[in-house]
Coordinates of C-alpha atoms in Angstrom, one line a residue:
M21 CA 0.0 0.0 0.0
Y22 CA 1.3 3.4 -0.8
S23 CA 0.8 6.8 0.9
P24 CA -1.7 9.5 0.0
T25 CA 1.3 11.5 -1.4
S26 CA 2.2 8.8 -3.8
R27 CA -1.4 8.3 -4.8
A28 CA -1.7 12.0 -5.6
A29 CA 1.5 11.8 -7.6
L30 CA 0.1 8.9 -9.6
L31 CA -3.2 10.7 -10.2
L32 CA -1.4 13.8 -11.4
A33 CA 0.8 11.7 -13.7
L34 CA -2.3 10.0 -15.2
T35 CA -4.3 13.2 -15.5
F36 CA -2.2 15.9 -17.1
P37 CA 0.7 14.9 -19.3
L38 CA -1.1 12.3 -21.4
P39 CA -4.2 14.0 -23.0
A40 CA -6.4 12.0 -25.5
Y41 CA -9.9 11.1 -26.9
A42 CA -13.6 12.1 -27.0
A43 CA -15.7 9.1 -25.8
D44 CA -14.1 7.2 -23.0
N45 CA -13.9 4.3 -25.4
V46 CA -12.2 1.0 -24.8
G47 CA -10.7 -0.6 -27.9
D48 CA -12.0 0.3 -31.3
T49 CA -13.1 3.9 -31.8
E50 CA -16.9 4.4 -31.9
T51 CA -18.6 7.6 -32.9
V52 CA -22.3 6.7 -32.3
V53 CA -23.9 5.3 -29.1
V54 CA -27.5 4.7 -28.1
T55 CA -27.5 4.4 -24.3
A56 CA -26.9 8.1 -23.4
T57 CA -30.0 9.4 -25.1
R58 CA -32.0 6.3 -26.0
T59 CA -31.4 7.1 -29.7
P60 CA -28.3 6.9 -31.9
T61 CA -26.1 10.0 -31.0
D62 CA -22.6 11.1 -31.9
T63 CA -20.4 11.0 -28.9
S64 CA -19.3 14.6 -29.5
K65 CA -22.8 15.6 -28.4
I66 CA -22.8 13.6 -25.2
G67 CA -22.0 15.2 -21.8
S68 CA -21.9 12.0 -19.9
S69 CA -19.0 9.5 -19.5
I70 CA -19.6 6.5 -21.7
S71 CA -17.4 3.6 -22.7
V72 CA -17.9 1.1 -25.5
I73 CA -16.6 -2.5 -25.6
T74 CA -16.9 -4.2 -29.0
S75 CA -17.1 -7.8 -30.1
G76 CA -13.5 -7.3 -31.4
D77 CA -12.3 -6.3 -28.0
M78 CA -13.9 -9.4 -26.4
L79 CA -12.5 -11.7 -29.1
K80 CA -9.0 -10.5 -28.6
Q81 CA -9.3 -10.8 -24.8
Q82 CA -10.9 -14.2 -25.2
T83 CA -13.8 -13.1 -23.0
V84 CA -15.9 -15.9 -21.5
F85 CA -17.8 -14.0 -18.8
V86 CA -18.9 -10.4 -19.4
T87 CA -17.5 -9.3 -16.0
D88 CA -14.0 -10.1 -17.2
V89 CA -14.1 -7.4 -19.8
L90 CA -16.2 -4.9 -17.9
Q91 CA -13.5 -4.5 -15.3
T92 CA -11.2 -3.0 -18.0
V93 CA -13.4 0.2 -18.0
P94 CA -12.8 3.3 -15.8
G95 CA -15.2 3.7 -12.9
V96 CA -16.0 0.0 -12.8
F97 CA -15.3 -2.6 -10.0
V98 CA -16.4 -6.2 -10.1
T99 CA -16.8 -8.4 -7.0
Q100 CA -17.5 -12.1 -7.0
N101 CA -18.4 -14.2 -3.9
G102 CA -16.1 -17.2 -4.7
A103 CA -16.0 -19.6 -7.6
R104 CA -17.4 -19.1 -11.1
G105 CA -21.2 -19.0 -11.0
N106 CA -21.3 -17.4 -7.5
T107 CA -23.0 -14.0 -7.1
S108 CA -21.2 -11.3 -9.0
S109 CA -21.8 -7.6 -8.8
V110 CA -20.7 -4.7 -11.1
Q111 CA -20.3 -1.4 -9.2
L112 CA -20.2 1.9 -11.1
R113 CA -18.5 4.9 -9.4
G114 CA -18.5 3.3 -6.0
E115 CA -22.3 2.7 -6.0
P116 CA -23.6 -0.7 -5.0
G117 CA -24.4 -3.3 -7.7
Y118 CA -28.2 -2.7 -7.3
D119 CA -27.6 0.9 -8.6
T120 CA -26.3 -0.5 -11.9
F121 CA -29.2 -0.7 -14.4
V122 CA -28.7 -3.6 -16.8
L123 CA -30.3 -4.0 -20.2
V124 CA -29.9 -6.9 -22.6
D125 CA -31.3 -6.1 -26.0
G126 CA -33.9 -3.7 -24.5
M127 CA -34.9 -6.1 -21.6
E128 CA -34.5 -5.1 -18.0
V129 CA -33.0 -8.2 -16.5
S130 CA -32.5 -7.5 -12.8
D131 CA -33.9 -10.2 -10.4
P132 CA -36.9 -9.0 -8.4
T133 CA -36.2 -11.7 -5.7
A134 CA -32.6 -10.6 -5.1
T135 CA -31.8 -9.3 -1.7
Q136 CA -31.6 -5.8 -3.3
T137 CA -33.1 -5.9 -6.8
T138 CA -30.1 -6.4 -9.1
F139 CA -28.7 -8.4 -12.0
D140 CA -26.4 -11.2 -11.1
F141 CA -23.6 -11.0 -13.7
S142 CA -22.2 -14.4 -12.7
Q143 CA -24.4 -16.2 -15.3
Q144 CA -23.9 -13.7 -18.2
L145 CA -21.6 -15.4 -20.9
A146 CA -20.2 -13.4 -23.8
N147 CA -21.2 -15.5 -26.8
G148 CA -23.1 -13.5 -29.4
I149 CA -22.7 -10.0 -27.9
D150 CA -21.9 -7.3 -30.5
R151 CA -21.2 -4.4 -28.1
I152 CA -21.6 -3.2 -24.5
E153 CA -22.1 0.4 -23.7
I154 CA -21.3 1.5 -20.1
L155 CA -22.9 4.8 -19.2
R156 CA -21.6 6.2 -15.9
G157 CA -23.4 8.6 -13.5
S158 CA -27.0 8.9 -12.4
Q159 CA -29.4 8.0 -15.3
S160 CA -32.7 7.9 -13.5
V161 CA -34.4 10.3 -16.0
L162 CA -34.2 7.8 -18.9
Y163 CA -34.0 4.5 -17.0
G164 CA -35.7 4.8 -13.6
G165 CA -34.6 4.4 -10.0
D166 CA -32.1 1.6 -10.4
A167 CA -29.8 3.6 -12.5
V168 CA -28.1 5.8 -9.9
G169 CA -24.6 4.5 -10.6
G170 CA -25.2 4.1 -14.3
V171 CA -26.3 1.8 -17.1
V172 CA -24.7 -1.3 -18.7
N173 CA -26.4 -1.9 -22.0
I174 CA -25.6 -5.3 -23.7
L175 CA -26.5 -5.4 -27.4
T176 CA -26.6 -8.1 -30.1
K177 CA -26.3 -7.4 -33.8
R178 CA -29.0 -7.5 -36.5
G179 CA -28.3 -10.4 -38.8
T180 CA -27.5 -9.4 -42.4
G181 CA -25.8 -10.9 -45.5
D182 CA -25.0 -14.5 -46.2
F183 CA -25.1 -17.2 -43.6
D184 CA -22.1 -17.0 -41.2
G185 CA -21.7 -19.9 -38.8
L186 CA -19.3 -20.0 -35.9
G187 CA -18.3 -22.9 -33.6
F188 CA -15.8 -22.9 -30.8
A189 CA -14.5 -25.3 -28.2
E190 CA -12.0 -24.8 -25.4
G191 CA -10.8 -26.6 -22.3
G192 CA -8.3 -26.1 -19.5
S193 CA -7.6 -25.8 -15.8
F194 CA -10.0 -27.0 -13.1
G195 CA -11.6 -29.5 -15.4
T196 CA -13.1 -26.6 -17.5
Y197 CA -14.6 -27.0 -20.9
N198 CA -16.6 -24.4 -22.9
I199 CA -18.3 -25.1 -26.3
G200 CA -20.7 -23.0 -28.3
T201 CA -22.1 -22.1 -31.7
R202 CA -23.8 -19.2 -33.4
A203 CA -25.6 -18.6 -36.8
V204 CA -26.0 -15.1 -38.2
G205 CA -27.4 -13.9 -41.5
G206 CA -30.2 -12.4 -43.6
L207 CA -32.8 -13.6 -46.0
D208 CA -35.0 -12.0 -48.7
G209 CA -32.5 -9.2 -49.4
D210 CA -32.0 -8.8 -45.6
R211 CA -35.6 -8.0 -45.0
F212 CA -35.4 -10.8 -42.4
G213 CA -32.4 -11.1 -40.1
Y214 CA -31.4 -13.8 -37.6
N215 CA -28.8 -14.1 -35.0
V216 CA -29.1 -17.2 -32.7
G217 CA -26.6 -19.2 -30.6
V218 CA -26.0 -21.5 -27.7
Q219 CA -23.1 -22.1 -25.3
Y220 CA -22.3 -24.7 -22.6
L221 CA -19.7 -24.2 -19.9
A222 CA -18.8 -26.6 -17.1
T223 CA -16.0 -26.6 -14.6
D224 CA -15.0 -28.5 -11.4
G225 CA -14.2 -25.0 -10.0
I226 CA -12.4 -23.9 -7.0
S227 CA -13.4 -23.7 -3.3
S228 CA -15.8 -20.7 -2.9
A229 CA -14.5 -20.4 0.7
D230 CA -10.9 -19.2 0.6
S231 CA -8.7 -22.3 0.3
N232 CA -5.9 -20.5 2.0
L233 CA -7.8 -20.9 5.2
P234 CA -7.8 -24.4 6.9
G235 CA -10.6 -26.8 6.0
N236 CA -11.6 -25.1 2.7
K237 CA -10.5 -27.6 0.1
E238 CA -13.7 -28.8 -1.5
R239 CA -14.2 -27.6 -5.1
D240 CA -17.5 -25.9 -6.0
A241 CA -18.6 -27.2 -9.4
Y242 CA -20.5 -25.1 -11.9
N243 CA -22.3 -25.6 -15.2
N244 CA -24.2 -23.2 -17.4
I245 CA -26.1 -23.6 -20.7
S246 CA -27.1 -20.3 -22.3
S247 CA -28.9 -19.4 -25.5
S248 CA -29.8 -16.1 -27.0
G249 CA -31.4 -14.9 -30.2
R250 CA -32.5 -11.9 -32.2
F251 CA -34.9 -11.9 -35.2
D252 CA -35.8 -8.8 -37.2
Y253 CA -38.3 -8.4 -40.0
A254 CA -38.9 -5.3 -42.1
I255 CA -42.6 -5.2 -43.0
T256 CA -42.2 -2.1 -45.0
D257 CA -39.5 0.5 -45.4
D258 CA -41.0 2.4 -42.4
V259 CA -42.3 -0.4 -40.2
S260 CA -40.2 -3.3 -38.7
V261 CA -40.6 -5.8 -35.9
K262 CA -38.0 -7.4 -33.6
A263 CA -38.1 -10.4 -31.2
V264 CA -35.3 -11.2 -28.8
Y265 CA -34.8 -13.9 -26.1
R266 CA -32.3 -14.8 -23.5
Y267 CA -32.0 -18.1 -21.6
T268 CA -29.6 -19.4 -19.0
G269 CA -29.8 -22.3 -16.7
G270 CA -27.6 -24.7 -14.7
L271 CA -26.1 -25.4 -11.3
D272 CA -23.7 -23.5 -9.1
N273 CA -22.3 -24.5 -5.7
F274 CA -21.2 -22.0 -3.1
D275 CA -20.1 -21.7 0.5
A276 CA -21.0 -19.5 3.4
Q277 CA -18.8 -16.5 4.1
G278 CA -16.5 -17.0 7.0
G279 CA -13.1 -18.4 8.0
P280 CA -11.7 -21.9 8.5
N281 CA -14.0 -24.9 7.7
S282 CA -16.6 -22.7 5.8
D283 CA -16.7 -25.5 3.3
Q284 CA -18.9 -27.3 5.8
L285 CA -21.6 -24.7 5.4
G286 CA -22.0 -25.3 1.7
F287 CA -25.1 -25.0 -0.6
G288 CA -26.0 -25.2 -4.2
D289 CA -28.5 -23.5 -6.5
Y290 CA -30.4 -24.8 -9.5
F291 CA -30.9 -21.6 -11.4
Q292 CA -33.0 -20.7 -14.4
Q293 CA -33.3 -17.3 -16.1
Y294 CA -35.2 -16.5 -19.2
A295 CA -36.4 -13.3 -20.8
G296 CA -38.0 -12.2 -24.0
R297 CA -39.1 -9.0 -25.8
V298 CA -41.1 -8.2 -28.9
S299 CA -41.2 -4.7 -30.3
S300 CA -42.1 -2.7 -33.4
E301 CA -40.4 0.4 -34.7
F302 CA -42.0 2.8 -37.1
H303 CA -41.1 6.0 -38.9
L304 CA -43.4 9.0 -39.7
F305 CA -43.2 12.5 -41.1
D306 CA -40.3 12.0 -43.6
D307 CA -38.3 10.2 -40.9
H308 CA -38.5 13.1 -38.5
F309 CA -40.3 10.9 -36.0
T310 CA -39.3 7.4 -34.9
G311 CA -41.5 5.5 -32.5
E312 CA -41.1 2.1 -30.8
V313 CA -43.6 0.1 -28.7
G314 CA -42.5 -3.1 -26.9
A315 CA -43.5 -5.7 -24.4
S316 CA -41.1 -7.8 -22.3
F317 CA -41.0 -10.6 -19.8
N318 CA -38.3 -11.7 -17.3
H319 CA -38.2 -14.8 -15.1
D320 CA -35.7 -15.7 -12.4
G321 CA -35.8 -18.9 -10.5
R322 CA -33.5 -20.5 -7.9
T323 CA -33.9 -23.7 -5.9
N324 CA -31.4 -24.0 -3.1
F325 CA -30.2 -27.2 -1.5
N326 CA -27.8 -28.3 1.2
K327 CA -24.7 -29.9 -0.3
V328 CA -24.2 -32.1 2.8
T329 CA -27.7 -33.5 3.0
G330 CA -28.9 -32.9 -0.6
I331 CA -32.2 -31.6 0.8
S332 CA -33.8 -28.6 -0.9
E333 CA -34.2 -25.8 1.7
Y334 CA -35.8 -22.9 -0.1
F335 CA -36.7 -21.4 -3.5
F336 CA -37.0 -18.0 -5.0
T337 CA -39.1 -17.1 -8.0
G338 CA -39.3 -13.6 -9.5
E339 CA -41.0 -12.2 -12.6
R340 CA -41.3 -8.9 -14.4
N341 CA -43.9 -7.9 -17.0
A342 CA -43.2 -4.6 -18.8
F343 CA -44.7 -2.5 -21.6
D344 CA -43.1 0.6 -23.0
F345 CA -43.4 3.3 -25.7
K346 CA -40.6 5.6 -26.9
G347 CA -40.8 8.4 -29.4
V348 CA -37.9 10.5 -30.9
Y349 CA -38.7 13.6 -32.9
N350 CA -35.8 15.2 -34.8
F351 CA -36.6 18.8 -35.7
D352 CA -33.3 19.1 -37.5
D353 CA -29.7 17.9 -37.0
D354 CA -29.2 20.0 -34.0
N355 CA -32.5 19.7 -32.1
L356 CA -34.4 16.6 -31.0
V357 CA -36.8 15.5 -28.2
V358 CA -37.0 12.0 -26.7
F359 CA -40.1 11.0 -24.7
G360 CA -41.7 7.9 -23.5
A361 CA -43.8 5.9 -21.0
E362 CA -43.2 2.6 -19.2
T363 CA -45.0 0.4 -16.9
K364 CA -43.7 -2.7 -15.1
R365 CA -44.9 -5.1 -12.5
D366 CA -42.4 -7.0 -10.4
T367 CA -43.5 -10.1 -8.4
S368 CA -41.7 -12.3 -5.9
H369 CA -42.6 -15.6 -4.5
T370 CA -40.3 -17.5 -2.1
S371 CA -40.6 -20.5 0.2
G372 CA -40.4 -18.2 3.2
Q373 CA -43.2 -15.8 2.1
P374 CA -46.9 -16.5 2.2
G375 CA -48.4 -15.7 -1.2
T376 CA -46.8 -13.4 -3.7
Q377 CA -45.5 -9.9 -3.2
A378 CA -45.8 -7.5 -6.1
V379 CA -45.3 -3.8 -6.9
R380 CA -46.1 -1.8 -10.1
T381 CA -44.1 1.2 -11.2
N382 CA -45.1 3.6 -14.0
G383 CA -42.6 6.0 -15.5
Y384 CA -43.0 9.0 -17.8
Y385 CA -40.0 10.8 -19.2
A386 CA -38.9 13.5 -21.7
M387 CA -35.5 14.8 -22.8
F388 CA -34.6 17.7 -25.1
Q389 CA -31.2 17.9 -26.8
T390 CA -30.1 21.1 -28.6
T391 CA -27.0 22.5 -30.2
P392 CA -27.6 26.2 -30.0
A393 CA -24.1 27.1 -31.2
K394 CA -22.0 24.6 -33.1
P395 CA -19.4 23.8 -30.3
L396 CA -22.1 23.5 -27.6
T397 CA -24.7 20.7 -27.0
L398 CA -27.1 20.8 -24.1
T399 CA -29.6 18.2 -22.8
L400 CA -32.3 18.6 -20.2
G401 CA -34.6 15.8 -19.1
V402 CA -37.3 15.1 -16.5
R403 CA -39.0 12.0 -15.3
L404 CA -42.1 11.2 -13.2
D405 CA -42.1 7.8 -11.4
D406 CA -45.3 6.6 -9.9
N407 CA -44.6 3.7 -7.5
Q408 CA -47.5 1.7 -6.2
R409 CA -46.2 1.7 -2.6
F410 CA -44.4 5.0 -2.4
G411 CA -46.3 7.4 -4.7
D412 CA -44.8 10.0 -7.1
F413 CA -41.2 11.2 -7.5
T414 CA -39.8 13.6 -10.0
S415 CA -36.1 13.5 -11.1
W416 CA -34.3 15.5 -13.6
R417 CA -30.9 15.6 -15.4
G418 CA -28.9 18.2 -17.4
T419 CA -25.7 17.7 -19.4
L420 CA -23.3 19.9 -21.3
A421 CA -20.8 19.0 -24.1
Y422 CA -18.4 21.6 -25.6
N423 CA -16.1 20.7 -28.5
I424 CA -13.1 22.7 -29.5
E425 CA -12.3 21.2 -32.9
E426 CA -9.1 23.2 -33.4
T427 CA -7.4 21.5 -30.4
G428 CA -9.4 18.2 -30.4
T429 CA -10.7 19.0 -26.9
K430 CA -14.1 18.2 -25.4
L431 CA -15.4 19.6 -22.1
K432 CA -18.3 17.9 -20.5
A433 CA -20.5 18.1 -17.3
S434 CA -23.7 16.7 -15.9
Y435 CA -26.0 17.0 -12.9
A436 CA -28.8 14.7 -12.0
T437 CA -31.2 13.7 -9.2
G438 CA -32.3 10.1 -8.5
F439 CA -34.8 8.0 -6.7
R440 CA -34.7 4.3 -5.7
A441 CA -37.7 2.5 -4.1
P442 CA -36.9 -0.5 -1.8
G443 CA -37.1 -3.8 -3.5
L444 CA -39.5 -6.6 -2.6
F445 CA -36.9 -8.6 -0.5
E446 CA -35.9 -5.4 1.3
L447 CA -39.5 -4.8 2.2
F448 CA -40.8 -8.4 2.9
G449 CA -37.8 -10.8 2.6
V450 CA -37.9 -14.0 4.6
C451 CA -35.1 -16.6 4.3
C452 CA -33.0 -19.3 5.9
G453 CA -35.4 -21.1 8.1
G454 CA -38.1 -18.5 8.4
L455 CA -35.9 -15.5 9.5
S456 CA -37.5 -12.2 8.5
F457 CA -35.1 -9.6 7.1
G458 CA -37.6 -7.3 5.4
N459 CA -38.8 -4.0 6.7
P460 CA -42.1 -2.7 5.3
N461 CA -41.4 0.7 6.9
L462 CA -38.4 1.6 4.7
K463 CA -38.3 4.9 2.8
P464 CA -37.0 5.3 -0.7
E465 CA -33.4 6.5 -1.3
T466 CA -32.8 9.8 -3.0
S467 CA -29.6 11.0 -4.6
N468 CA -27.9 14.0 -6.2
S469 CA -24.9 13.5 -8.6
W470 CA -22.7 15.5 -10.7
D471 CA -19.5 15.2 -12.8
V472 CA -17.2 17.4 -14.8
G473 CA -14.4 16.4 -17.1
F474 CA -12.5 16.7 -20.4
E475 CA -11.4 14.5 -23.3
Q476 CA -8.5 15.2 -25.6
K477 CA -7.1 14.0 -28.9
L478 CA -3.5 14.4 -29.9
V479 CA -0.9 13.2 -32.4
S480 CA -3.3 12.7 -35.3
D481 CA -5.8 11.0 -33.0
T482 CA -3.3 8.2 -32.1
L483 CA -3.1 9.4 -28.5
Q484 CA -6.4 9.9 -26.7
F485 CA -7.0 10.7 -23.0
G486 CA -9.7 11.9 -20.6
A487 CA -10.4 12.6 -16.9
T488 CA -13.6 13.1 -15.0
Y489 CA -14.3 14.1 -11.4
F490 CA -17.6 12.6 -10.1
Q491 CA -19.7 12.8 -6.9
I492 CA -22.8 11.0 -5.9
D493 CA -24.6 11.8 -2.6
T494 CA -27.3 9.4 -1.4
N495 CA -29.9 10.2 1.3
D496 CA -31.5 7.5 3.5
L497 CA -29.3 4.7 2.1
I498 CA -30.8 1.2 2.7
Q499 CA -28.4 -1.2 4.3
F500 CA -28.6 -4.7 5.9
I501 CA -27.9 -4.1 9.6
T502 CA -27.4 -6.5 12.5
N503 CA -28.0 -5.0 15.9
A504 CA -26.5 -6.0 19.3
Q505 CA -29.1 -8.6 19.8
F506 CA -28.1 -10.3 16.5
V507 CA -31.4 -9.3 14.9
S508 CA -30.9 -8.4 11.2
S509 CA -33.0 -6.3 8.9
Y510 CA -32.9 -3.7 6.2
E511 CA -32.8 -0.1 7.6
N512 CA -32.5 3.4 6.2
V513 CA -29.2 5.0 7.3
P514 CA -29.8 8.6 8.3
G515 CA -27.7 11.3 6.6
V516 CA -25.8 11.4 3.3
T517 CA -23.7 8.6 2.0
A518 CA -21.1 10.0 -0.5
S519 CA -19.0 8.5 -3.3
R520 CA -16.6 10.7 -5.1
G521 CA -13.5 10.4 -7.1
V522 CA -11.6 10.7 -10.4
E523 CA -11.7 8.3 -13.4
T524 CA -9.1 8.6 -16.2
Y525 CA -8.4 6.7 -19.3
L526 CA -5.6 6.6 -22.0
A527 CA -5.7 5.0 -25.5
W528 CA -2.5 5.0 -27.5
T529 CA -1.7 3.5 -30.9
P530 CA 2.0 4.2 -31.4
I531 CA 2.2 2.1 -34.6
D532 CA -0.4 0.3 -36.7
N533 CA -1.8 -2.8 -35.0
L534 CA -0.4 -2.0 -31.6
N535 CA -2.8 -0.6 -29.0
F536 CA -2.5 0.4 -25.3
N537 CA -5.5 1.1 -23.1
L538 CA -5.3 2.3 -19.5
A539 CA -8.1 3.0 -17.1
Y540 CA -7.5 4.3 -13.6
T541 CA -10.1 5.2 -10.9
F542 CA -9.6 6.8 -7.5
N543 CA -12.7 6.5 -5.4
E544 CA -13.6 7.6 -1.8
A545 CA -16.9 6.0 -0.7
N546 CA -18.1 6.8 2.9
S547 CA -21.2 6.4 5.0
A548 CA -23.0 9.3 6.6
T549 CA -20.7 8.8 9.7
G550 CA -17.6 9.0 7.6
A551 CA -16.8 5.3 7.8
R552 CA -15.5 3.6 4.7
L553 CA -18.0 1.5 2.7
F554 CA -17.1 -2.1 2.1
Q555 CA -15.7 -3.4 -1.2
R556 CA -15.0 0.0 -2.6
P557 CA -11.3 0.1 -3.4
R558 CA -9.7 3.5 -3.5
D559 CA -7.4 2.6 -6.4
V560 CA -8.2 0.5 -9.5
L561 CA -5.8 0.4 -12.4
N562 CA -6.3 -1.7 -15.5
V563 CA -3.8 -1.8 -18.4
T564 CA -4.4 -3.6 -21.7
A565 CA -2.0 -4.1 -24.6
D566 CA -2.8 -5.7 -27.9
Y567 CA -0.6 -6.4 -30.9
T568 CA -1.8 -7.9 -34.2
F569 CA 0.8 -9.1 -36.7
F570 CA 1.5 -11.6 -39.6
D571 CA -1.0 -9.9 -41.8
D572 CA -3.6 -9.9 -39.0
R573 CA -3.3 -13.7 -38.6
A574 CA -1.7 -13.5 -35.1
D575 CA -2.6 -11.6 -32.0
L576 CA -1.1 -11.1 -28.6
N577 CA -3.1 -9.6 -25.7
L578 CA -1.9 -8.6 -22.2
N579 CA -4.1 -7.4 -19.3
V580 CA -2.9 -6.2 -15.9
R581 CA -5.3 -5.3 -13.2
Y582 CA -4.1 -3.6 -10.0
V583 CA -6.4 -3.0 -7.0
A584 CA -5.5 -1.3 -3.7
D585 CA -6.9 -0.2 -0.4
S586 CA -10.2 -2.0 -0.1
I587 CA -11.9 -3.2 3.1
S588 CA -14.5 -5.9 3.6
K589 CA -16.8 -7.1 6.3
G590 CA -16.1 -10.6 7.6
F591 CA -18.5 -12.9 9.5
D592 CA -17.7 -15.8 11.8
P593 CA -20.4 -18.4 11.4
V594 CA -19.6 -20.0 14.7
T595 CA -19.7 -17.0 17.0
F596 CA -21.9 -14.9 14.7
A597 CA -19.4 -12.0 15.2
S598 CA -18.7 -9.6 12.4
F599 CA -15.4 -7.8 11.8
T600 CA -13.6 -5.6 9.3
R601 CA -10.6 -6.6 7.2
N602 CA -8.3 -4.7 4.9
L603 CA -8.1 -6.9 1.8
G604 CA -4.7 -5.7 0.7
A605 CA -3.3 -4.7 -2.7
Y606 CA -3.0 -7.2 -5.5
A607 CA -2.1 -7.3 -9.2
V608 CA -3.5 -9.9 -11.6
V609 CA -1.9 -10.6 -15.0
D610 CA -3.7 -12.3 -17.9
F611 CA -2.1 -13.1 -21.2
G612 CA -3.7 -14.5 -24.4
A613 CA -2.5 -15.4 -28.0
S614 CA -4.3 -16.5 -31.1
Y615 CA -3.4 -17.6 -34.6
K616 CA -5.4 -18.2 -37.8
I617 CA -4.0 -21.4 -39.2
F618 CA -6.5 -21.2 -42.1
D619 CA -8.8 -18.3 -43.2
Q620 CA -11.7 -19.8 -41.3
T621 CA -9.9 -21.6 -38.5
E622 CA -8.2 -20.0 -35.5
I623 CA -6.5 -21.6 -32.5
Y624 CA -6.0 -19.7 -29.3
G625 CA -4.8 -20.0 -25.7
R626 CA -4.7 -17.8 -22.6
A627 CA -3.2 -17.8 -19.1
E628 CA -5.4 -16.3 -16.4
N629 CA -3.7 -15.0 -13.2
L630 CA -0.4 -15.9 -14.8
F631 CA 1.7 -15.3 -11.6
D632 CA -0.8 -17.1 -9.3
Q633 CA -1.6 -14.0 -7.2
H634 CA -3.7 -14.7 -4.1
Y635 CA -6.3 -12.0 -3.7
E636 CA -9.8 -11.3 -2.4
T637 CA -12.6 -9.1 -3.6
D638 CA -14.7 -10.0 -0.5
Y639 CA -13.3 -11.4 2.7
G640 CA -13.5 -15.2 3.1
Y641 CA -14.2 -16.0 -0.5
G642 CA -11.7 -17.7 -2.8
T643 CA -10.5 -16.4 -6.2
Q644 CA -9.1 -18.4 -9.1
G645 CA -5.4 -19.0 -9.1
Q646 CA -3.1 -19.6 -12.1
S647 CA -5.0 -21.3 -14.9
F648 CA -4.5 -22.1 -18.6
Y649 CA -7.0 -22.6 -21.5
F650 CA -6.7 -23.7 -25.1
G651 CA -9.3 -23.7 -27.9
V652 CA -10.3 -23.5 -31.5
R653 CA -12.8 -21.3 -33.5
Q654 CA -14.2 -22.4 -36.8
H655 CA -16.2 -20.3 -39.2
V656 CA -18.5 -22.0 -41.7

């Protein structure tokens, strides 16, 4: 661990002498994104911080789980409670995982039965994803109350052109094998497009309880079968329909958090998640107006069992039905308005709850974007949420983007308010032998957030850099609290919980086919009393280097992730005592290589945690040591 003085020196070194680019992008340069305004928008007009991960980036890094590539982005920290398949959370700007709003092809995929309504990233495989947009900062105006930290938008590509089939198979350490296939193409002159695939992954795993502690040697196996598809049909030049689906199911094993012999407190889950959406897009008034109507459904189911006895102990079933309308009216190239309405009903049914708990939320939003003078773009948006249990709440957001073309400089800023209603488990949760953790007297959280930063291009755009200061203040934060009598429940914490910091990035292409990307985030996240929040490291640095050679047939990829100054809450399952631990600094190095032996055939291999670094993202849980994987990809 290094001193505040050395941390400040590092921050200054990253922030000032290496200016660079105008979109916080990771990997390939993108100029148009959809998440920031809900309509395709050039990044020069966006006053928010947004990063784009492309399918090419994931291919070069040989990404299996989406979390592996998300942690290369500034402002992002990923935690996982043990082995593959165990609960995984993506935090944006120091906000908890339930403040990250997740979309997969337009579907909200958070689990209504989760302890705090969130999406479990541990089951999200990367096969078939075309791009991921990560929008940081409060986005409640366009996406509702669960978007205080930001939005992760996972998108697949419309199928076009001739049939393109892909198959892959890989195997490696811990008895792991991973196979999959995908078919993409278009028919009838691309009037109909299809993109569908399936993937199966299985591993003997590692011990979810930290194997460096005595008695934790049992491996926790995991398997996952996933399928996703997208189908598009153009009825006319102005009317089209789209249908998408996502399915994942399997088995994961996990251990209780604790110290030695936690393997003895082991459980498993049979999980099943599926979601679908149908929508129609139409154009009117000489393409000045674009409308979309859609309906979606999301199901999450988990059946828990005791690994020692094999007896099923409890189940969770959650569902969401949603309907939405969005309209975009372009007055001209410099002025547009986005408006819409949404309604969703979340339900939760568990073995510990009598009957079904449900809540409906309606949302209405509008956003105006204007470029009054060529260098300056402004947006102003407002939203009304009508929650069945908590009534109405109004939030708003404004952004500014100012581009100086002569110097390749972009200045940006945003301010927003937010609102998050308690989830169903926070209100009514019962678990683990009939223990009641819910609190129907909870109040919603409210928040204020702002950021300001710059982005810069230099050396014919081969050197690109940016830095952003951010701050998010949350009132009445909802936390899980255990009192002196060992009674646990969700409670509102009085006062303001603050997360603030600086995120920076650097992208450099010194020669053709050689790329360096750096992302560094400094984050201070404290409760209303000034105490550090758990699992919010102050320093996260990620460096990626990629080199393509031999006429683009060969590729080398190196990734180094450094994390420092994080604390975690520990729990002793024998004495029921809790304690605080500093997790210590660590650096993890991953290396991959690939080679096209034929035009349609590629072999590849990678080393994860090359130097066998022992580390923790949460106290008492294990992380994967040195491992090696080899595979082949075949196009048809």
